[in-house]
Structure formats: structure tokens, C-alpha cells
Amino acid sequence: MSTISTEQIVVVGGGPAGLAAATSLVRTGARVILIDAGERPGGQYWRHHAESSLAAKHEELRIIAHPNVEYLAKTNVWAATYRDGVSTLHLLIDGKVEREIRTRTLILATGAYDRSLPFPGWDLPGVMTAGGVQALLKGQKSLVGKEIVVAGTGPFLLPVAIGLIMAGVQVKAIVEASRPTAWFTKLGALTHNDGKLKDFITFQKIIFGAKVKIHYGSAIVAAQGSSCVEQVTLAKIDRKFVIKPGSDRQITCDALAVGWGFTPDLSLAVALGCASRIDPRDGSLVIDVDEHQETSVPGIYAAGEITGIGGSALALTEGRLAAANILKAQTEDLLRLRGKQQIFANALLDIYGVKNGWTTWQDEATVLCRCEEVSVGDLRKAIVELGVSDLRGAKLLTRAGMGMCQGRVCGQFVAEFVAKESGRQVALKDLQGFAKRPVITPIPLGLLAKGAER
Amino acid sequence: MTNPDVIVIGAGMVGAACALALTEAGMEVLVLDRSTIASGTSGAGEGNILVSDKEPGPELTLARRSRDLWFEISERIGGDFELEAKGSLVISRTSSGIAQLRHLADEQRNHFVEAIEVGSPELHDLEPYLAPEIAFGIHYPEDAQCQPMLATAHMLRMVRLAGGRVSEREEVLAISQAGNELSVRTIGGDHTAPFVVNAAGSWAGEVAALAGSALPIAPRRGFILVTAPAPKLVMHKVYDADYVANVASGEADLQSSAVVESTKSGTILIGASRERIGFDSHLEIAILRRLAAQAIALFPSLAKIDLLRAYHGFRPYAPDHLPVIGEDPLCPGLFHAAGHEGAGIGLAPATAELIRDAVLKKPSFMDPTPFSPRRFVASS
Ligand SMILES: Cc1cc2nc3c(=O)[nH]c(=O)nc-3n(C[C@H](O)[C@H](O)[C@H](O)COP(=O)(O)OP(=O)(O)OC[C@H]3O[C@@H](n4cnc5c(N)ncnc54)[C@H](O)[C@@H]3O)c2cc1C
């Protein structure tokens, strides 16, 4: 069951960062094991179906065919430990087979998932994350709905809306929390945009041509429906995300795609003991890396979104940089490029930042933790009556974050709620506690038991 | 600086129960915790309230009293902390195990424990999904459980309502005599009180040392598995008789025997391992595997259920497996309430009663001598 491959470099995550690292590594003759949960490489950003032309465009997507690469698809690292310089990864392949891999050199590029914010009705069927909708478009188109509203914030909303338009879904409105004028203060950063500006202009043209209205400085702050979403409430919000009184109106639809940016997926890195910090730009917990993408744990590198949300171009550079450092290759050009890309990434996060006025959108009945059905009222009661003053207390006394997703969806905003109600800032310890998931993905007990020595 | 009647160090299950008992006796209580409520072992274990795993002796007397007090307290203070007398089913597969289990049950019955022998097919009426080859068990209907974090929080809620104070993030740094009273220095300042209760669980030895005394309390680590929500496969707490032998063992190396039960939220809990390796937080996959295998040996249908999470805690372990309850011989006014190992939840209310009676110098429901700190600390 166990492969001791301390001479091989292991890359976890087949998105841009992981693929770029693997590509740089095998070019010099190194041997790489590349692990990804998906069926095909690409991650969130390069997600594609089998017939897609994407692989022809990016050599990184073709690296899995290289003889020096062992590509493990549909593979989850379900648990991991680090001792004496060696990382041990416990893999669950296709939900059926276990395998153990050990390595002295590990690159973590586990990416990010959609960030959600709770609002009344967000738990109704038909309300989806923007990333979830995009995945459906690339898989089972029919499940999306017929009339959809796309809302939230960030440059990711437009391509999702365009994907929907192309698929023949009626996009009733695009709702963007930021204002285009925000860019005026960031014009300097625009020079480092890597072609993103060109894309943006193309997107705007398509959306204009399809006669879809973009509502800026606005948000969908509620959804209503009996068994499924039937209408949503559109409201203007101020710069702090507080609803402007009297500005709300209803839009009928049968689906809502919401995206509030991304949350880095740190479970594996945290399990291995990598130090983390709060990214002041968006309040996310991210992995702390040095100039060379190395984490606090020697031999473990991190690249891409888990070191701070930055997009695919920056992720590619970080992956290459991690590889270059492992190979002791020259890094000056990459460092310079990364610096420029970071300027653009910072500007994006600033403009499309989530402001904590969203904590005024809920009523007492609004569900915070969907898995365990914990409402705002439940949490407030625990805070007021039982003296909950931190995230751990909230979890233990209300069960928020204990369900199937293990707090991946609600962790950050429950933390913000508790912090606000108890008059303090979200503490690093709060978020770190939530990110600690010794069992990273579920594994059948029968399979686990098979490995028990008798 | 504050002047309460009594200072309780530690806001875990034991500290909360002591604070409640002392509050109900009319005292003004200050509870100090260096972190938050139930942030120690009480928030990292299970909530079994067991009589079944206790051999006749002082601990069984404490356990029986405590079990009854749990239901009285629940009635009195309200608030839902999921208290339920679900009952246990203890099984054995080997003839020697069966003989031992029968013997234990006989003795327990002599001490008024309800212990009902069940064979096949009644066993499988009680537990339809139990492995079919298992043919012997003892049913202990009195065994109960609660949700310890909620229980701790609800007891402290009552303390606050009665005018007591619970101060979180206030670590105790020193304890000294100040005239007839004790002075407790914390990171927040000084407090004085005639009585101080050390309910610092696995850290009680360190707190005793702050007062110039000593207690040999060490951590005994335990892992617990939690499954994804599943259909109700387990009706009682079910465990193999090996467990009783593990609890009583002093071996430092790993022991485990799965105790399996369903929870209200639909998950299944599988606990717990026991090992003495200090405060080591490294995940040990081998332990998870072993617990899974043992649980499946009891309930084969668990094989298809997903493990969702695993966590561990550090039981406060005393070398002779008895809690330390009573006044410190070297530091008058300091009362210890610690070292309950794997039974601190179950034993908390009766422990609190002994502490209350010792503080008030009143006779109690049992002779507390077997729990006295004097067995470790000789008076000077
Ligand atoms: C895996 C596992 C399963 C278990 N299952 C059960 C079970 O089913 N039934 C059962 O009865 N028991 C069970 N236990 C045991 C039970 O959890 C413990 O016996 C009990 O929680 C001990 O409670 P406590 O209040 O003494 O300690 P704790 O809950 O640890 O509280 C001690 C408190 O003291 C505080 N503290 C420490 N030092 C200081 C200081 N210097 N200043 C201020 N504060 C300080 C800590 O922050 C902590 O909050 C289990 C334990 C484990 C690990």
C-alpha cells in the first residue's frame, strides 16, 4: 500500500499553480507525482471537458502525459502528517483505493473555492455559487435553470454570465457590488494586467450586445421562493455594503449564481503544520510563505491561491518560482514578474473587496451553517446566554461548521459574526482552529479499517 | 482586585459543576480560565455518564451519586444539554471475557447497579445491526450521556445569573497565602478569597505547583472518530468488555477499544483510544484505523459509512486512576477537583458536591478520604 518516494517531488493540486510547477520540474528531468481531485487537470480556472480545445492552448495541461509525471486523477489527500523532514500523504483514489506516499519535497497548490455570504434565502434550491454554475455549464448544462441572476463581486462574474448567455440561458441581470469608478484610483496597477483588461473589454461588449444590464454598487440581499428560488431582492449598497434604504426591488428568476470571490483551501497545508496568517486584503486565512514560496515547514512549498487570492497568472508564476527554488535555478526574472502581478492582484482584491456591512443583511431566521441548520438567532443566543466569545465556542455550542463541509462554507463568516457580536476582531486563532481538519476529506470506515495492523 | 467567596480555576466541566454547587450554597463565585469555557478536555471528549465501567469501590459510589445528580441538575437549571439515559450494552465474545463480565455485573448488582444479562436473540432485538456472531452482553439501562460543552455553558450561565463571574482569557500565574485568605495573581490582576478550587484538569499539577504544592496529574491522550450523518444503526452505547480492562490499565502505550453510539445529529461516535505520550497533538493514522476496525467488528454495516472527522483530547490522569478531590495539606484553603481521567464529565456533579461540603465543613454523601490529595502530598 505504501510507496516510499522520498526522491520524487509531489505536487498536490492540478490547477495553474500546480501544473506550472510540475511543468518546470519535469523539463529538467525531475520526476513528479501530480495529485488532483478532478478527473482532468486544470483546477477551477482551467476546468474543461474532454473535447475542449483548452489543452491545445496551454502546454501545462498536457504535462500529465509526460513520462516523468505520474498523474493521479480523482485522488484526494484524505489525511497527511509531517515528521522529521518527510511528509506522508494518505491518498484516497476514486473513493475506492488507499495509497500512501512519502516525500521530502512537496508543493501544495490546493487552490480556493467559492466564497459565500449568508443572506435570507441563500439556502433555497436554485441559489448556487458562481463557480458551481460554471462547473455545471462545463458538465450538466440542463441543471442551471432558465432565467438566472448573476451576483456578487469580482472579475469572475462576467465570464460566468457570458458562459450562461452562450449556453442559451437568459441572464436577467448582473449585480456587481463594486463601482467601476473604483478603478480610477488604481490606474497604475492596470499596466500589469497581463491581457486581463482586453478580456474585460471583450466581456463588456458581449454583455452589452446581449442586452443584459449590469447593476453596479448593488447586491442581491435576499431570495424568496417556496420550494425553489422564485425571486430575489436587488438593493443598492454603500461602500461598506450597507443597504441603502428604499432602494430594493424584486427580480423574478429561477436561479441565482452568487460569487463573493474565493476562499483558499488550507486543510492540507494546515494538517502538515504550515504556518498561516490572515491576509489583510480580504480577511482570508492564507499560508505564510517566504520569498521562495517555501512554507514554515522545510521542504514544503505553497503556490497559487492558498498563499493569497491572486488569480491564474500569478499562480502560474508562483508555481514556476517554487519549482525554480527546488531546482536551485535562477529566479530573478520570475521574482520581478511576480512583483508586477502582485500589484495587479492587490488592486483587484481592493476593488472587489467584501466589506463587513454584509452582516446587516440577515434576520434572526437566516441560516448561517447550512449543513447543521444553525441560524443567526441560534448563534446570537449562544453568544448572549451561554457566553460564546470565539469561533471554537460557537462551533461546540451551536454545531456551526460541524457538518459535511466541515466549516469550509461558513467558517469565515461565522467568525466575523461572532467577532462583531462580541465586539472584537476576528482572531487568527479562530480561523486556524476552523481550518484544522485532520480528516481532510471523508473516507469509508471499511477502507480505513483495512489498513489496520492486526 | 476582587474579593469573591471562592475562586474556581478552570472553566471546564468540573470547574463549572463546582462553581454551580458553591453558588447554589449561597457563595459568590469567580471562575477564571486562561482560555474560554470548555476549551480544555471538556470540549474535546465525549459526554458519557457511565456506571457500567466502574468496579465496586469509591469511584462507583461517586459515579452512582453523580448520575442521579445529573438528572436533578438538569431539572433545576433547565437549558437543553442533551441529557439522556440511553443505556449501554457491553458485550464479550470470549468465554474468559464473558466470565469476567458476568462477575463484574454480579458485584455491581450488589452495589445497586442495574445490570441485565442478555443473550441471543434478545441482544439483537436491542441492537439489530450488531454483528450476528455476538451472543452475550450486559445491558446497563442507567448509563447516560450529555453534551459536555453545552452542560458546562449552562451551569456557568446559572452561576452568572446568580451574580457570579466567569472571566475568560485570564490565566492564573501565582497563588499565595495572604493572612487568612488566598491571593490569586492572574494576568488581569489580583483576587483574594478564603477558598480556591483547582479545577484545571490535565493542567492541575501546574496549578498546584503555583501554590507550592504538587499533584502527579498527567495527560492521557484519546482520539475519537465521527462519521458522516448516517441512518440510525446503533441504539445504545455499545462497547466490548475489553474497554473496562483498558480504563483500569496503567500502561503508557496505546490501548483502544471502540465505544460506538449514535448521536442526535445523526453522526456516529467511535471512541476512544488511550495512550500516555504527553501533550502530543500529532495525528496518528494507525489509531484511527484501529478504532475503525474495532467499531466494524461490533457493527459490520459501519464499513460503508464515511469517517467525517477525528479529534483528540487529553484526559487528566492520576497514577491510581482516582480523582483528586479535597483540601491541599500544604496550602490550606486550596481545594483540588481534578484528575478524573476519562470520567470527568460523568463524575463532575458529585465531585462538586464533595467540594462544596468540604468547603462548608459539612458531612457528605460518602467518605471522601479515598480521593484525598494526601495520598500524593504529605503534610509538612
Ligand atoms: C477522547 C476523550 C473522551 C472522553 N470521554 C468521556 C466520557 O465519555 N465521559 C466522561 O465522563 N469523560 C470523558 N472524558 C474525560 C473528560 O473529558 C475529562 O475528565 C473532563 O473533561 C475533565 O474536566 P475538567 O474540568 O477537569 O478539565 P478541563 O475541561 O480540561 O478544564 C480545565 C480548564 O482549566 C483551564 N486552566 C488550566 N490552567 C489554567 C491556569 N493556569 N489558569 C486558568 N485556567 C487554567 C484550562 O484552560 C481548561 O479550560 C473523555 C476525554 C477524552 C480525551
PDB file of N, CA, C and O in Angstrom, chain A residues 318-365:
ATOM      1  N   GLU A 318       3.975  31.746  -9.433  1.00  0.00           N
ATOM      2  CA  GLU A 318       4.343  31.190  -8.125  1.00  0.00           C
ATOM      3  C   GLU A 318       4.715  29.715  -8.231  1.00  0.00           C
ATOM      4  O   GLU A 318       5.652  29.251  -7.571  1.00  0.00           O
ATOM      5  N   GLY A 319       3.973  28.983  -9.058  1.00  0.00           N
ATOM      6  CA  GLY A 319       4.298  27.569  -9.266  1.00  0.00           C
ATOM      7  C   GLY A 319       5.688  27.422  -9.865  1.00  0.00           C
ATOM      8  O   GLY A 319       6.499  26.593  -9.418  1.00  0.00           O
ATOM      9  N   ARG A 320       5.983  28.244 -10.855  1.00  0.00           N
ATOM     10  CA  ARG A 320       7.306  28.185 -11.501  1.00  0.00           C
ATOM     11  C   ARG A 320       8.404  28.570 -10.519  1.00  0.00           C
ATOM     12  O   ARG A 320       9.486  27.986 -10.514  1.00  0.00           O
ATOM     13  N   LEU A 321       8.089  29.537  -9.685  1.00  0.00           N
ATOM     14  CA  LEU A 321       9.069  30.022  -8.720  1.00  0.00           C
ATOM     15  C   LEU A 321       9.387  28.924  -7.685  1.00  0.00           C
ATOM     16  O   LEU A 321      10.559  28.688  -7.343  1.00  0.00           O
ATOM     17  N   ALA A 322       8.355  28.248  -7.220  1.00  0.00           N
ATOM     18  CA  ALA A 322       8.580  27.152  -6.269  1.00  0.00           C
ATOM     19  C   ALA A 322       9.483  26.107  -6.916  1.00  0.00           C
ATOM     20  O   ALA A 322      10.453  25.638  -6.315  1.00  0.00           O
ATOM     21  N   ALA A 323       9.162  25.764  -8.174  1.00  0.00           N
ATOM     22  CA  ALA A 323       9.964  24.765  -8.883  1.00  0.00           C
ATOM     23  C   ALA A 323      11.400  25.242  -9.037  1.00  0.00           C
ATOM     24  O   ALA A 323      12.358  24.495  -8.790  1.00  0.00           O
ATOM     25  N   ALA A 324      11.576  26.511  -9.434  1.00  0.00           N
ATOM     26  CA  ALA A 324      12.913  27.047  -9.648  1.00  0.00           C
ATOM     27  C   ALA A 324      13.732  26.978  -8.366  1.00  0.00           C
ATOM     28  O   ALA A 324      14.931  26.671  -8.388  1.00  0.00           O
ATOM     29  N   ASN A 325      13.102  27.242  -7.259  1.00  0.00           N
ATOM     30  CA  ASN A 325      13.825  27.188  -5.995  1.00  0.00           C
ATOM     31  C   ASN A 325      14.211  25.778  -5.611  1.00  0.00           C
ATOM     32  O   ASN A 325      15.286  25.540  -5.079  1.00  0.00           O
ATOM     33  N   ILE A 326      13.319  24.831  -5.889  1.00  0.00           N
ATOM     34  CA  ILE A 326      13.648  23.426  -5.615  1.00  0.00           C
ATOM     35  C   ILE A 326      14.821  23.001  -6.492  1.00  0.00           C
ATOM     36  O   ILE A 326      15.722  22.288  -6.054  1.00  0.00           O
ATOM     37  N   LEU A 327      14.819  23.475  -7.744  1.00  0.00           N
ATOM     38  CA  LEU A 327      15.869  23.106  -8.700  1.00  0.00           C
ATOM     39  C   LEU A 327      17.126  23.968  -8.542  1.00  0.00           C
ATOM     40  O   LEU A 327      18.095  23.777  -9.254  1.00  0.00           O
ATOM     41  N   LYS A 328      17.051  24.926  -7.621  1.00  0.00           N
ATOM     42  CA  LYS A 328      18.140  25.888  -7.416  1.00  0.00           C
ATOM     43  C   LYS A 328      18.481  26.604  -8.726  1.00  0.00           C
ATOM     44  O   LYS A 328      19.645  26.851  -9.048  1.00  0.00           O
ATOM     45  N   ALA A 329      17.462  26.905  -9.488  1.00  0.00           N
ATOM     46  CA  ALA A 329      17.651  27.603 -10.757  1.00  0.00           C
ATOM     47  C   ALA A 329      17.583  29.118 -10.511  1.00  0.00           C
ATOM     48  O   ALA A 329      17.248  29.570  -9.424  1.00  0.00           O
ATOM     49  N   GLN A 330      17.828  29.840 -11.567  1.00  0.00           N
ATOM     50  CA  GLN A 330      17.799  31.294 -11.496  1.00  0.00           C
ATOM     51  C   GLN A 330      16.352  31.775 -11.296  1.00  0.00           C
ATOM     52  O   GLN A 330      15.431  31.262 -11.925  1.00  0.00           O
ATOM     53  N   THR A 331      16.163  32.752 -10.420  1.00  0.00           N
ATOM     54  CA  THR A 331      14.791  33.158 -10.133  1.00  0.00           C
ATOM     55  C   THR A 331      14.510  34.648 -10.338  1.00  0.00           C
ATOM     56  O   THR A 331      13.380  35.084 -10.165  1.00  0.00           O
ATOM     57  N   GLU A 332      15.546  35.412 -10.724  1.00  0.00           N
ATOM     58  CA  GLU A 332      15.371  36.870 -10.787  1.00  0.00           C
ATOM     59  C   GLU A 332      14.184  37.328 -11.629  1.00  0.00           C
ATOM     60  O   GLU A 332      13.372  38.137 -11.194  1.00  0.00           O
ATOM     61  N   ASP A 333      14.099  36.765 -12.850  1.00  0.00           N
ATOM     62  CA  ASP A 333      13.025  37.193 -13.745  1.00  0.00           C
ATOM     63  C   ASP A 333      11.659  36.851 -13.156  1.00  0.00           C
ATOM     64  O   ASP A 333      10.717  37.644 -13.230  1.00  0.00           O
ATOM     65  N   LEU A 334      11.581  35.661 -12.596  1.00  0.00           N
ATOM     66  CA  LEU A 334      10.306  35.241 -12.015  1.00  0.00           C
ATOM     67  C   LEU A 334       9.922  36.131 -10.839  1.00  0.00           C
ATOM     68  O   LEU A 334       8.756  36.499 -10.677  1.00  0.00           O
ATOM     69  N   LEU A 335      10.903  36.477 -10.038  1.00  0.00           N
ATOM     70  CA  LEU A 335      10.622  37.339  -8.887  1.00  0.00           C
ATOM     71  C   LEU A 335      10.088  38.691  -9.346  1.00  0.00           C
ATOM     72  O   LEU A 335       9.138  39.238  -8.779  1.00  0.00           O
ATOM     73  N   ARG A 336      10.716  39.234 -10.413  1.00  0.00           N
ATOM     74  CA  ARG A 336      10.290  40.518 -10.924  1.00  0.00           C
ATOM     75  C   ARG A 336       8.862  40.434 -11.458  1.00  0.00           C
ATOM     76  O   ARG A 336       8.008  41.266 -11.167  1.00  0.00           O
ATOM     77  N   LEU A 337       8.591  39.366 -12.213  1.00  0.00           N
ATOM     78  CA  LEU A 337       7.254  39.163 -12.774  1.00  0.00           C
ATOM     79  C   LEU A 337       6.218  39.024 -11.653  1.00  0.00           C
ATOM     80  O   LEU A 337       5.142  39.611 -11.692  1.00  0.00           O
ATOM     81  N   ARG A 338       6.567  38.232 -10.641  1.00  0.00           N
ATOM     82  CA  ARG A 338       5.631  38.028  -9.538  1.00  0.00           C
ATOM     83  C   ARG A 338       5.289  39.372  -8.874  1.00  0.00           C
ATOM     84  O   ARG A 338       4.132  39.642  -8.549  1.00  0.00           O
ATOM     85  N   GLY A 339       6.305  40.210  -8.709  1.00  0.00           N
ATOM     86  CA  GLY A 339       6.080  41.521  -8.096  1.00  0.00           C
ATOM     87  C   GLY A 339       5.056  42.335  -8.864  1.00  0.00           C
ATOM     88  O   GLY A 339       4.140  42.913  -8.285  1.00  0.00           O
ATOM     89  N   LYS A 340       5.202  42.345 -10.195  1.00  0.00           N
ATOM     90  CA  LYS A 340       4.263  43.114 -11.023  1.00  0.00           C
ATOM     91  C   LYS A 340       2.862  42.529 -10.936  1.00  0.00           C
ATOM     92  O   LYS A 340       1.866  43.234 -10.812  1.00  0.00           O
ATOM     93  N   GLN A 341       2.797  41.194 -11.016  1.00  0.00           N
ATOM     94  CA  GLN A 341       1.474  40.556 -10.982  1.00  0.00           C
ATOM     95  C   GLN A 341       0.796  40.778  -9.637  1.00  0.00           C
ATOM     96  O   GLN A 341      -0.418  40.885  -9.555  1.00  0.00           O
ATOM     97  N   GLN A 342       1.603  40.863  -8.593  1.00  0.00           N
ATOM     98  CA  GLN A 342       1.012  41.106  -7.275  1.00  0.00           C
ATOM     99  C   GLN A 342       0.370  42.486  -7.200  1.00  0.00           C
ATOM    100  O   GLN A 342      -0.660  42.646  -6.560  1.00  0.00           O
ATOM    101  N   ILE A 343       0.964  43.452  -7.875  1.00  0.00           N
ATOM    102  CA  ILE A 343       0.387  44.801  -7.858  1.00  0.00           C
ATOM    103  C   ILE A 343      -1.026  44.768  -8.443  1.00  0.00           C
ATOM    104  O   ILE A 343      -1.978  45.318  -7.879  1.00  0.00           O
ATOM    105  N   PHE A 344      -1.152  44.056  -9.564  1.00  0.00           N
ATOM    106  CA  PHE A 344      -2.468  43.961 -10.202  1.00  0.00           C
ATOM    107  C   PHE A 344      -3.444  43.177  -9.309  1.00  0.00           C
ATOM    108  O   PHE A 344      -4.593  43.568  -9.109  1.00  0.00           O
ATOM    109  N   ALA A 345      -2.943  42.072  -8.734  1.00  0.00           N
ATOM    110  CA  ALA A 345      -3.798  41.251  -7.862  1.00  0.00           C
ATOM    111  C   ALA A 345      -4.277  42.058  -6.657  1.00  0.00           C
ATOM    112  O   ALA A 345      -5.446  41.975  -6.263  1.00  0.00           O
ATOM    113  N   ASN A 346      -3.383  42.849  -6.085  1.00  0.00           N
ATOM    114  CA  ASN A 346      -3.765  43.678  -4.945  1.00  0.00           C
ATOM    115  C   ASN A 346      -4.870  44.660  -5.325  1.00  0.00           C
ATOM    116  O   ASN A 346      -5.811  44.866  -4.562  1.00  0.00           O
ATOM    117  N   ALA A 347      -4.711  45.265  -6.521  1.00  0.00           N
ATOM    118  CA  ALA A 347      -5.721  46.230  -6.971  1.00  0.00           C
ATOM    119  C   ALA A 347      -7.075  45.538  -7.119  1.00  0.00           C
ATOM    120  O   ALA A 347      -8.109  46.054  -6.690  1.00  0.00           O
ATOM    121  N   LEU A 348      -7.068  44.333  -7.696  1.00  0.00           N
ATOM    122  CA  LEU A 348      -8.325  43.604  -7.881  1.00  0.00           C
ATOM    123  C   LEU A 348      -8.996  43.318  -6.548  1.00  0.00           C
ATOM    124  O   LEU A 348     -10.188  43.540  -6.371  1.00  0.00           O
ATOM    125  N   LEU A 349      -8.195  42.816  -5.588  1.00  0.00           N
ATOM    126  CA  LEU A 349      -8.775  42.457  -4.295  1.00  0.00           C
ATOM    127  C   LEU A 349      -9.316  43.696  -3.591  1.00  0.00           C
ATOM    128  O   LEU A 349     -10.301  43.634  -2.866  1.00  0.00           O
ATOM    129  N   ASP A 350      -8.653  44.819  -3.813  1.00  0.00           N
ATOM    130  CA  ASP A 350      -9.083  46.040  -3.171  1.00  0.00           C
ATOM    131  C   ASP A 350     -10.411  46.505  -3.750  1.00  0.00           C
ATOM    132  O   ASP A 350     -11.353  46.830  -3.037  1.00  0.00           O
ATOM    133  N   ILE A 351     -10.494  46.493  -5.064  1.00  0.00           N
ATOM    134  CA  ILE A 351     -11.703  46.964  -5.729  1.00  0.00           C
ATOM    135  C   ILE A 351     -12.876  46.030  -5.474  1.00  0.00           C
ATOM    136  O   ILE A 351     -13.988  46.458  -5.224  1.00  0.00           O
ATOM    137  N   TYR A 352     -12.597  44.739  -5.546  1.00  0.00           N
ATOM    138  CA  TYR A 352     -13.671  43.753  -5.374  1.00  0.00           C
ATOM    139  C   TYR A 352     -13.697  43.194  -3.951  1.00  0.00           C
ATOM    140  O   TYR A 352     -14.058  42.047  -3.733  1.00  0.00           O
ATOM    141  N   GLY A 353     -13.288  43.992  -2.982  1.00  0.00           N
ATOM    142  CA  GLY A 353     -13.253  43.515  -1.602  1.00  0.00           C
ATOM    143  C   GLY A 353     -14.643  43.406  -0.998  1.00  0.00           C
ATOM    144  O   GLY A 353     -15.532  44.188  -1.314  1.00  0.00           O
ATOM    145  N   VAL A 354     -14.817  42.425  -0.130  1.00  0.00           N
ATOM    146  CA  VAL A 354     -16.073  42.265   0.592  1.00  0.00           C
ATOM    147  C   VAL A 354     -15.978  43.093   1.870  1.00  0.00           C
ATOM    148  O   VAL A 354     -15.050  42.928   2.649  1.00  0.00           O
ATOM    149  N   LYS A 355     -16.911  44.026   2.072  1.00  0.00           N
ATOM    150  CA  LYS A 355     -16.889  44.873   3.260  1.00  0.00           C
ATOM    151  C   LYS A 355     -17.903  44.360   4.278  1.00  0.00           C
ATOM    152  O   LYS A 355     -18.951  43.827   3.901  1.00  0.00           O
ATOM    153  N   ASN A 356     -17.599  44.558   5.570  1.00  0.00           N
ATOM    154  CA  ASN A 356     -18.402  43.803   6.545  1.00  0.00           C
ATOM    155  C   ASN A 356     -19.813  44.320   6.809  1.00  0.00           C
ATOM    156  O   ASN A 356     -20.522  43.778   7.647  1.00  0.00           O
ATOM    157  N   GLY A 357     -20.255  45.315   6.021  1.00  0.00           N
ATOM    158  CA  GLY A 357     -21.660  45.707   6.079  1.00  0.00           C
ATOM    159  C   GLY A 357     -22.616  44.570   5.726  1.00  0.00           C
ATOM    160  O   GLY A 357     -23.806  44.632   6.033  1.00  0.00           O
ATOM    161  N   TRP A 358     -22.100  43.508   5.110  1.00  0.00           N
ATOM    162  CA  TRP A 358     -22.971  42.366   4.784  1.00  0.00           C
ATOM    163  C   TRP A 358     -23.595  41.746   6.020  1.00  0.00           C
ATOM    164  O   TRP A 358     -24.624  41.081   5.951  1.00  0.00           O
ATOM    165  N   THR A 359     -22.982  41.986   7.195  1.00  0.00           N
ATOM    166  CA  THR A 359     -23.533  41.388   8.415  1.00  0.00           C
ATOM    167  C   THR A 359     -24.842  42.045   8.834  1.00  0.00           C
ATOM    168  O   THR A 359     -25.421  41.681   9.852  1.00  0.00           O
ATOM    169  N   THR A 360     -25.315  43.056   8.044  1.00  0.00           N
ATOM    170  CA  THR A 360     -26.611  43.669   8.371  1.00  0.00           C
ATOM    171  C   THR A 360     -27.730  43.138   7.469  1.00  0.00           C
ATOM    172  O   THR A 360     -28.868  43.581   7.579  1.00  0.00           O
ATOM    173  N   TRP A 361     -27.418  42.214   6.583  1.00  0.00           N
ATOM    174  CA  TRP A 361     -28.432  41.740   5.637  1.00  0.00           C
ATOM    175  C   TRP A 361     -29.349  40.652   6.213  1.00  0.00           C
ATOM    176  O   TRP A 361     -30.371  40.328   5.634  1.00  0.00           O
ATOM    177  N   GLN A 362     -28.946  40.028   7.325  1.00  0.00           N
ATOM    178  CA  GLN A 362     -29.641  38.846   7.807  1.00  0.00           C
ATOM    179  C   GLN A 362     -30.751  39.189   8.787  1.00  0.00           C
ATOM    180  O   GLN A 362     -30.736  40.239   9.421  1.00  0.00           O
ATOM    181  N   ASP A 363     -31.720  38.277   8.931  1.00  0.00           N
ATOM    182  CA  ASP A 363     -32.643  38.362  10.047  1.00  0.00           C
ATOM    183  C   ASP A 363     -32.352  37.169  10.957  1.00  0.00           C
ATOM    184  O   ASP A 363     -31.487  36.352  10.650  1.00  0.00           O
ATOM    185  N   GLU A 364     -33.077  37.077  12.067  1.00  0.00           N
ATOM    186  CA  GLU A 364     -32.778  36.041  13.065  1.00  0.00           C
ATOM    187  C   GLU A 364     -32.899  34.635  12.481  1.00  0.00           C
ATOM    188  O   GLU A 364     -32.217  33.712  12.911  1.00  0.00           O
ATOM    189  N   ALA A 365     -33.771  34.472  11.489  1.00  0.00           N
ATOM    190  CA  ALA A 365     -34.016  33.131  10.959  1.00  0.00           C
ATOM    191  C   ALA A 365     -33.021  32.737   9.866  1.00  0.00           C
ATOM    192  O   ALA A 365     -33.001  31.589   9.425  1.00  0.00           O
TER     193      ALA A 365
END
